[in-house]
PDB file of C-alpha atoms in Angstrom:
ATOM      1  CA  UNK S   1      31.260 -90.152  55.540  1.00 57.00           C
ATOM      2  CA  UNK S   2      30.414 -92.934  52.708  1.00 59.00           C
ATOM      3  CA  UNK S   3      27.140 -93.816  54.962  1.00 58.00           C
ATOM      4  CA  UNK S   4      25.936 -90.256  54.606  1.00 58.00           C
ATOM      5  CA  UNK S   5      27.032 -89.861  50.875  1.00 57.00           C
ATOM      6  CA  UNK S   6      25.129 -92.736  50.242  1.00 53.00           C
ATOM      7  CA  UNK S   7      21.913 -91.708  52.294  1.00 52.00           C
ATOM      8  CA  UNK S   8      21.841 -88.300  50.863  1.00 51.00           C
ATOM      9  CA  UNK S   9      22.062 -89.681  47.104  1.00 50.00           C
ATOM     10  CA  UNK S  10      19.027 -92.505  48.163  1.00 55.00           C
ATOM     11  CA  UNK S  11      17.388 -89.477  49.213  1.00 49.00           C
ATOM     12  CA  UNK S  12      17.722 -87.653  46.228  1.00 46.00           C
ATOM     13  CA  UNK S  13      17.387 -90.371  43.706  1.00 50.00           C
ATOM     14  CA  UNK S  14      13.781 -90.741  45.219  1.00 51.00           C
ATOM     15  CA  UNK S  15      12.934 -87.555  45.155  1.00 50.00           C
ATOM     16  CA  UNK S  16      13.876 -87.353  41.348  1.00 46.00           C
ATOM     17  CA  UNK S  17      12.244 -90.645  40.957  1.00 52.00           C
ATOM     18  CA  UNK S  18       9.480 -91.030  42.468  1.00 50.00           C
ATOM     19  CA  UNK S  19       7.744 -87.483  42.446  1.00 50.00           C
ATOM     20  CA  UNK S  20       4.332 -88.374  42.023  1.00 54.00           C
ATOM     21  CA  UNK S  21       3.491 -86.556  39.109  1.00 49.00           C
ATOM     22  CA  UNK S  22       2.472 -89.272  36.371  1.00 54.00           C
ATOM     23  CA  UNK S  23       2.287 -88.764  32.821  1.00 53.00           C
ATOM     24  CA  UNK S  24      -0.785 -87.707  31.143  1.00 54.00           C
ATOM     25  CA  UNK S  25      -1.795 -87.878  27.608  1.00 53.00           C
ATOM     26  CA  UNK S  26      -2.835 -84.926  25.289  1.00 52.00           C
ATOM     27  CA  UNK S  27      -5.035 -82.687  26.578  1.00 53.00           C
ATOM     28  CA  UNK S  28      -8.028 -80.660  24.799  1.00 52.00           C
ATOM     29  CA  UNK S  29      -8.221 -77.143  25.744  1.00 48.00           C
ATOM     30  CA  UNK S  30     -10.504 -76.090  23.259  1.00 44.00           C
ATOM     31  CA  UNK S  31     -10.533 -73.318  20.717  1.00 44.00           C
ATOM     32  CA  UNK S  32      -7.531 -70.868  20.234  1.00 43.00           C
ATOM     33  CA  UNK S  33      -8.164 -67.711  21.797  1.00 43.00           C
ATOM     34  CA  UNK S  34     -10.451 -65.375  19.197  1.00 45.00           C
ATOM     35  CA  UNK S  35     -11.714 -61.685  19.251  1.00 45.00           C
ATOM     36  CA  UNK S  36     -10.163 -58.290  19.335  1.00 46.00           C
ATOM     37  CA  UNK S  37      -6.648 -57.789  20.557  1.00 47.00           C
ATOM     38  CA  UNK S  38      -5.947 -54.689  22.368  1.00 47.00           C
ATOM     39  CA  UNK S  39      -2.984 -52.519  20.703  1.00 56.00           C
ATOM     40  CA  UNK S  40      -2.158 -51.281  17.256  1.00 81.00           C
ATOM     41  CA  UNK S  41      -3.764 -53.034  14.763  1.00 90.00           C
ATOM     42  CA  UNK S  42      -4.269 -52.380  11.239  1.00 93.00           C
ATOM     43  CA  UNK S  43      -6.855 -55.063  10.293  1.00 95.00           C
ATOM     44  CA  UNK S  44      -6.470 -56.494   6.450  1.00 95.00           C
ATOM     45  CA  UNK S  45      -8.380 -58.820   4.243  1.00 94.00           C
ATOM     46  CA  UNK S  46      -7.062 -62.356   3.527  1.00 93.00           C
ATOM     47  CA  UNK S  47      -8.590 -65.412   1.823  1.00 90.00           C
ATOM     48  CA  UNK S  48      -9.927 -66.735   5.181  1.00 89.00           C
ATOM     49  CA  UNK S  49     -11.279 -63.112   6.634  1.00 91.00           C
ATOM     50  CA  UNK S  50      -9.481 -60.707   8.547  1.00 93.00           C
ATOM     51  CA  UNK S  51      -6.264 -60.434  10.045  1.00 94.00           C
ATOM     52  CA  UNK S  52      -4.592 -58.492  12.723  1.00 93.00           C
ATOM     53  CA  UNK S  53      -1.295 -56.777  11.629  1.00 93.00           C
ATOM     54  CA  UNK S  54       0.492 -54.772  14.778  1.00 90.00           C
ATOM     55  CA  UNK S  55       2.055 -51.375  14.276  1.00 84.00           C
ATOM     56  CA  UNK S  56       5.333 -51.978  16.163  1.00 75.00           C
ATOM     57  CA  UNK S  57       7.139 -49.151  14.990  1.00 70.00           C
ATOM     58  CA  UNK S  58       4.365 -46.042  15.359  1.00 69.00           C
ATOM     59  CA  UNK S  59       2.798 -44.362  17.875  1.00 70.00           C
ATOM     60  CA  UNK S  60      -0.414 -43.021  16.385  1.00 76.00           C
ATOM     61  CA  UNK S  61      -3.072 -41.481  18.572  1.00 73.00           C
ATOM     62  CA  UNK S  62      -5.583 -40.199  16.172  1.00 86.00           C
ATOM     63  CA  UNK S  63      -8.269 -41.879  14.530  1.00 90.00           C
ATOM     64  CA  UNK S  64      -8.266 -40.615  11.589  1.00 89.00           C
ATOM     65  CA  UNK S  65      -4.364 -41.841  10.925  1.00 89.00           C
ATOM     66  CA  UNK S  66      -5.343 -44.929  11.306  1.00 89.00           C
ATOM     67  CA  UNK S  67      -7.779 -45.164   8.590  1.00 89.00           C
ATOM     68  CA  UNK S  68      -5.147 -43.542   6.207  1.00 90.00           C
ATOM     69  CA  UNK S  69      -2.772 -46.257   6.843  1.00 90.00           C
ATOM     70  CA  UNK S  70      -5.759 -48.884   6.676  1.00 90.00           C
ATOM     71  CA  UNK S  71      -6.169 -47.351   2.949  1.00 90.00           C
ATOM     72  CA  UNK S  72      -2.531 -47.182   2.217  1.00 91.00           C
ATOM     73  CA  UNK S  73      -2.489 -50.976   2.370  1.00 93.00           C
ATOM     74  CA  UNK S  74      -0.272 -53.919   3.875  1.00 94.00           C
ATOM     75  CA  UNK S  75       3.764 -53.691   2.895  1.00 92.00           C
ATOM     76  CA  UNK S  76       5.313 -55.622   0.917  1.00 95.00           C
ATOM     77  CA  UNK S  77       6.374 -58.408   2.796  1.00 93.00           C
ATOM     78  CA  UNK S  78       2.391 -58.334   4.592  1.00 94.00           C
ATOM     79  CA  UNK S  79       1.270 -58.630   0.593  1.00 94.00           C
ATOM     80  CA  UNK S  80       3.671 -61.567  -0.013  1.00 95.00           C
ATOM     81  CA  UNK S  81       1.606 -63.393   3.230  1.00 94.00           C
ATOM     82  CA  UNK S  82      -1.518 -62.781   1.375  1.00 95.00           C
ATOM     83  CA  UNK S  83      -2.964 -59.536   2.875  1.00 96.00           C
ATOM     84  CA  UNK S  84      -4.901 -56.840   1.373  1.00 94.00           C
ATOM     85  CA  UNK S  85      -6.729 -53.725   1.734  1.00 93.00           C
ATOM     86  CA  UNK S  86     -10.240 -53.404   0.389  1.00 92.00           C
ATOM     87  CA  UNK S  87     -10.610 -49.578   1.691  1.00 89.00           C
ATOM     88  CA  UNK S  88     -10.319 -46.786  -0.757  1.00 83.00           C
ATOM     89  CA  UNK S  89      -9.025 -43.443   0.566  1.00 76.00           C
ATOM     90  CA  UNK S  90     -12.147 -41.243   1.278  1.00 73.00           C
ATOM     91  CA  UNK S  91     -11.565 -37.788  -0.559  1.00 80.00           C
ATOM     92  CA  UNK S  92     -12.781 -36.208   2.892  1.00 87.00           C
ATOM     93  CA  UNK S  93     -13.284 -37.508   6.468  1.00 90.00           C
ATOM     94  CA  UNK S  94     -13.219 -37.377   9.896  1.00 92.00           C
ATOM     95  CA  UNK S  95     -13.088 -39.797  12.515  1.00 93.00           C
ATOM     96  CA  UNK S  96     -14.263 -38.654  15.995  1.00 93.00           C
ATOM     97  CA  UNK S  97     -14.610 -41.232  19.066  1.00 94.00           C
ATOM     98  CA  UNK S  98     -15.628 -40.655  22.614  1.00 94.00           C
ATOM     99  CA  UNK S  99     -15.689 -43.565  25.282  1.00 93.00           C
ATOM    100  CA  UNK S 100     -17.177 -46.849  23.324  1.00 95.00           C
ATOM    101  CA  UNK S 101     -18.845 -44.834  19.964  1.00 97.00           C
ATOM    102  CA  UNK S 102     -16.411 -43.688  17.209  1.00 96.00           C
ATOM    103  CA  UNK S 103     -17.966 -42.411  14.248  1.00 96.00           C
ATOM    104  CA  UNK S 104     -16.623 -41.681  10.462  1.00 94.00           C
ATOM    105  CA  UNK S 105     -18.205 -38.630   8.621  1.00 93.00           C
ATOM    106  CA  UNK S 106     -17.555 -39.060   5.070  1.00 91.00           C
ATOM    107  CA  UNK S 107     -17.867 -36.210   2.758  1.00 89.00           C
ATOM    108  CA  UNK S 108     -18.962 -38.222  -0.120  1.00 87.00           C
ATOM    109  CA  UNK S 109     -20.668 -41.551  -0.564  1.00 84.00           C
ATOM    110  CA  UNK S 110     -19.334 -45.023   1.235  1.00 83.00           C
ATOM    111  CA  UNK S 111     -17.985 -47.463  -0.623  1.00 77.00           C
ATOM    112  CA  UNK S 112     -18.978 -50.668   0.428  1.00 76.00           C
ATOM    113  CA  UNK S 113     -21.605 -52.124   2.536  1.00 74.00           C
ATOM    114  CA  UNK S 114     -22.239 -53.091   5.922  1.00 70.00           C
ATOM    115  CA  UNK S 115     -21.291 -56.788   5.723  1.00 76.00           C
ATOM    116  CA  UNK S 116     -18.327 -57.320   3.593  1.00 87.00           C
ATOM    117  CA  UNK S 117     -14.791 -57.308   4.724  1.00 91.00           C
ATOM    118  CA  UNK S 118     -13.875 -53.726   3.604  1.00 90.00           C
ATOM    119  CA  UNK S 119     -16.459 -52.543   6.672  1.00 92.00           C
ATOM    120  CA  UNK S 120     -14.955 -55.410   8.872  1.00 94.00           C
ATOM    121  CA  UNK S 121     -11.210 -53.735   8.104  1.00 94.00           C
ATOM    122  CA  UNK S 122     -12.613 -50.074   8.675  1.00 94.00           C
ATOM    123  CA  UNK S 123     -14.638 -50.875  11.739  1.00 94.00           C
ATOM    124  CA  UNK S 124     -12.037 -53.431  13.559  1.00 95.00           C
ATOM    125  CA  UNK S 125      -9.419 -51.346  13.301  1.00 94.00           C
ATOM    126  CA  UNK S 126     -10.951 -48.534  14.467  1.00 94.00           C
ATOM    127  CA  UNK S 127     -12.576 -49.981  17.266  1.00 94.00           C
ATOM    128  CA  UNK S 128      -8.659 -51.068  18.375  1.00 92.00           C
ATOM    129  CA  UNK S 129      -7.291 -47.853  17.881  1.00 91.00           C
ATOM    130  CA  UNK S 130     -10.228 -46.284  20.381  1.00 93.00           C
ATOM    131  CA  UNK S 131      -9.674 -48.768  22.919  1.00 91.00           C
ATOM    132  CA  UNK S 132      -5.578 -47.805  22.976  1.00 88.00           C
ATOM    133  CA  UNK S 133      -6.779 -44.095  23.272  1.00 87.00           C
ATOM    134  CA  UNK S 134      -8.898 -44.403  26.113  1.00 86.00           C
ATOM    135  CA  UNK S 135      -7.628 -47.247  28.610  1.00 81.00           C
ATOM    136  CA  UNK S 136     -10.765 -48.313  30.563  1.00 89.00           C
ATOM    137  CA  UNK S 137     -12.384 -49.234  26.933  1.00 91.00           C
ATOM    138  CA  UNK S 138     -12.625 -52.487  25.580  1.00 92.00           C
ATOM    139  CA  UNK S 139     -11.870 -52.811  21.901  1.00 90.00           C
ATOM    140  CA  UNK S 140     -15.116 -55.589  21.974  1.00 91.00           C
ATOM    141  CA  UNK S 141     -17.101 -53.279  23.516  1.00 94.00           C
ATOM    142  CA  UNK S 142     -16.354 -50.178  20.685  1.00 95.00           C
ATOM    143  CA  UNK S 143     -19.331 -49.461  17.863  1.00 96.00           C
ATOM    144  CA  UNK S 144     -18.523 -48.010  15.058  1.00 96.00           C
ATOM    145  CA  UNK S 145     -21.017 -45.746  12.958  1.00 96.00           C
ATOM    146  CA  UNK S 146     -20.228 -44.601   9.247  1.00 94.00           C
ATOM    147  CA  UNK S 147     -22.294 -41.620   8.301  1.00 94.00           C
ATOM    148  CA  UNK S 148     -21.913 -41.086   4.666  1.00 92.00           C
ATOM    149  CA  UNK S 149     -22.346 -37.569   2.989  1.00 88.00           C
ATOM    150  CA  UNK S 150     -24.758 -39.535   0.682  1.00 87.00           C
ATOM    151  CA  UNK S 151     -26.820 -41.981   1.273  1.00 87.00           C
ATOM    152  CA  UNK S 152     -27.582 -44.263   4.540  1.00 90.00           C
ATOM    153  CA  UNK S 153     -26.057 -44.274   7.913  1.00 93.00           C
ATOM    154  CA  UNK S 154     -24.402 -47.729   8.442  1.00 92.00           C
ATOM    155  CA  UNK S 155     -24.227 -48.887  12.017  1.00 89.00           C
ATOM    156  CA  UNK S 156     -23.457 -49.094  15.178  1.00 95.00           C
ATOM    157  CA  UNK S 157     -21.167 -51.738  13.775  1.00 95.00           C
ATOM    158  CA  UNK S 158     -19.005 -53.934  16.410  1.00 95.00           C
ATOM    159  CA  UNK S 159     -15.884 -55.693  15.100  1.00 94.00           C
ATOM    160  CA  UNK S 160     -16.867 -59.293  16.770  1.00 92.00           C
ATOM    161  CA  UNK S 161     -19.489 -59.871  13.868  1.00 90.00           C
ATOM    162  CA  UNK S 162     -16.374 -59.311  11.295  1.00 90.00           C
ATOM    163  CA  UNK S 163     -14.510 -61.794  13.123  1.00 84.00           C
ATOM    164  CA  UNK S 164     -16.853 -64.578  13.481  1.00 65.00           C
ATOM    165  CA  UNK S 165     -17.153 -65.403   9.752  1.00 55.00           C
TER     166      UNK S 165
END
């Protein structure tokens, strides 16, 4: 009985031991993971660009909800981290999207431009919202088109050029 108590812990003492895997050093694996995240996100200006900010708690379906919260700003505790909102609320709007292409009629002028992060907010968050309404879209793969009810037609606008600044 001792020989066999003493072969079985040999045997596992090896195994333990002497498993073969050796031990490496750190390993590079590049870049953290960037782009567009697919789910609820409101998207909100910080001092180094945009950032994601998931809705946890809501269900919202419709476009043009989401650019009312987007205008209603980060709470409280998102504003202690640092986070704004640079969209106004339009006075009128509507929000429409089909497949990859959402597009925001405004009644009145826009009120920023193209480049700057108050279009990166509007347009990323939108683009996530379509891609949660229809399932086969990817939130990368959404343009988003701002027609003003004065003055020029902004877009298609994709969020990844937002992003990458």
């Amino acid at each position: 009985m001792r020989r066999r108590q003493g072969v079985v812990l040999t045997v596992l003492g090896a195994a333990l031991v002497g498993c073969g895997v050796q031990p490496t050093g750190v390993i590079d694996a590049g870049e953290p993971a960037s782009g567009l995240t697919r789910g609820m996100r409101l998207y909100f200006a910080s001092d180094t660009g945009l950032r994601a900010v998931p809705l946890l708690d809501r269900d919202i379906r419709e476009l043009g909800a989401a650019l009312k919260l987007l205008a209603q700003g980060p709470t409280a505790a998102e504003r202690r981290e640092g986070l704004t909102t640079l969209v106004h609320a339009p006075g009128g709007y509507s929000v429409t999207g089909d497949g990859t292409r959402v597009t925001v009629e405004l009644d009145g002028p826009y009120w920023s431009e193209a480049g700057d992060r108050a279009t990166g907010q509007l347009v990323c968050t939108l683009a996530g919202f379509q891609s949660v309404r229809e399932a086969d879209v990817r939130a990368d793969d959404v343009e988003v088109t701002i027609r003003p009810g004065e003055g020029p037609v902004l877009g298609p606008l994709g969020c990844a050029e937002f992003l990458d600044r």
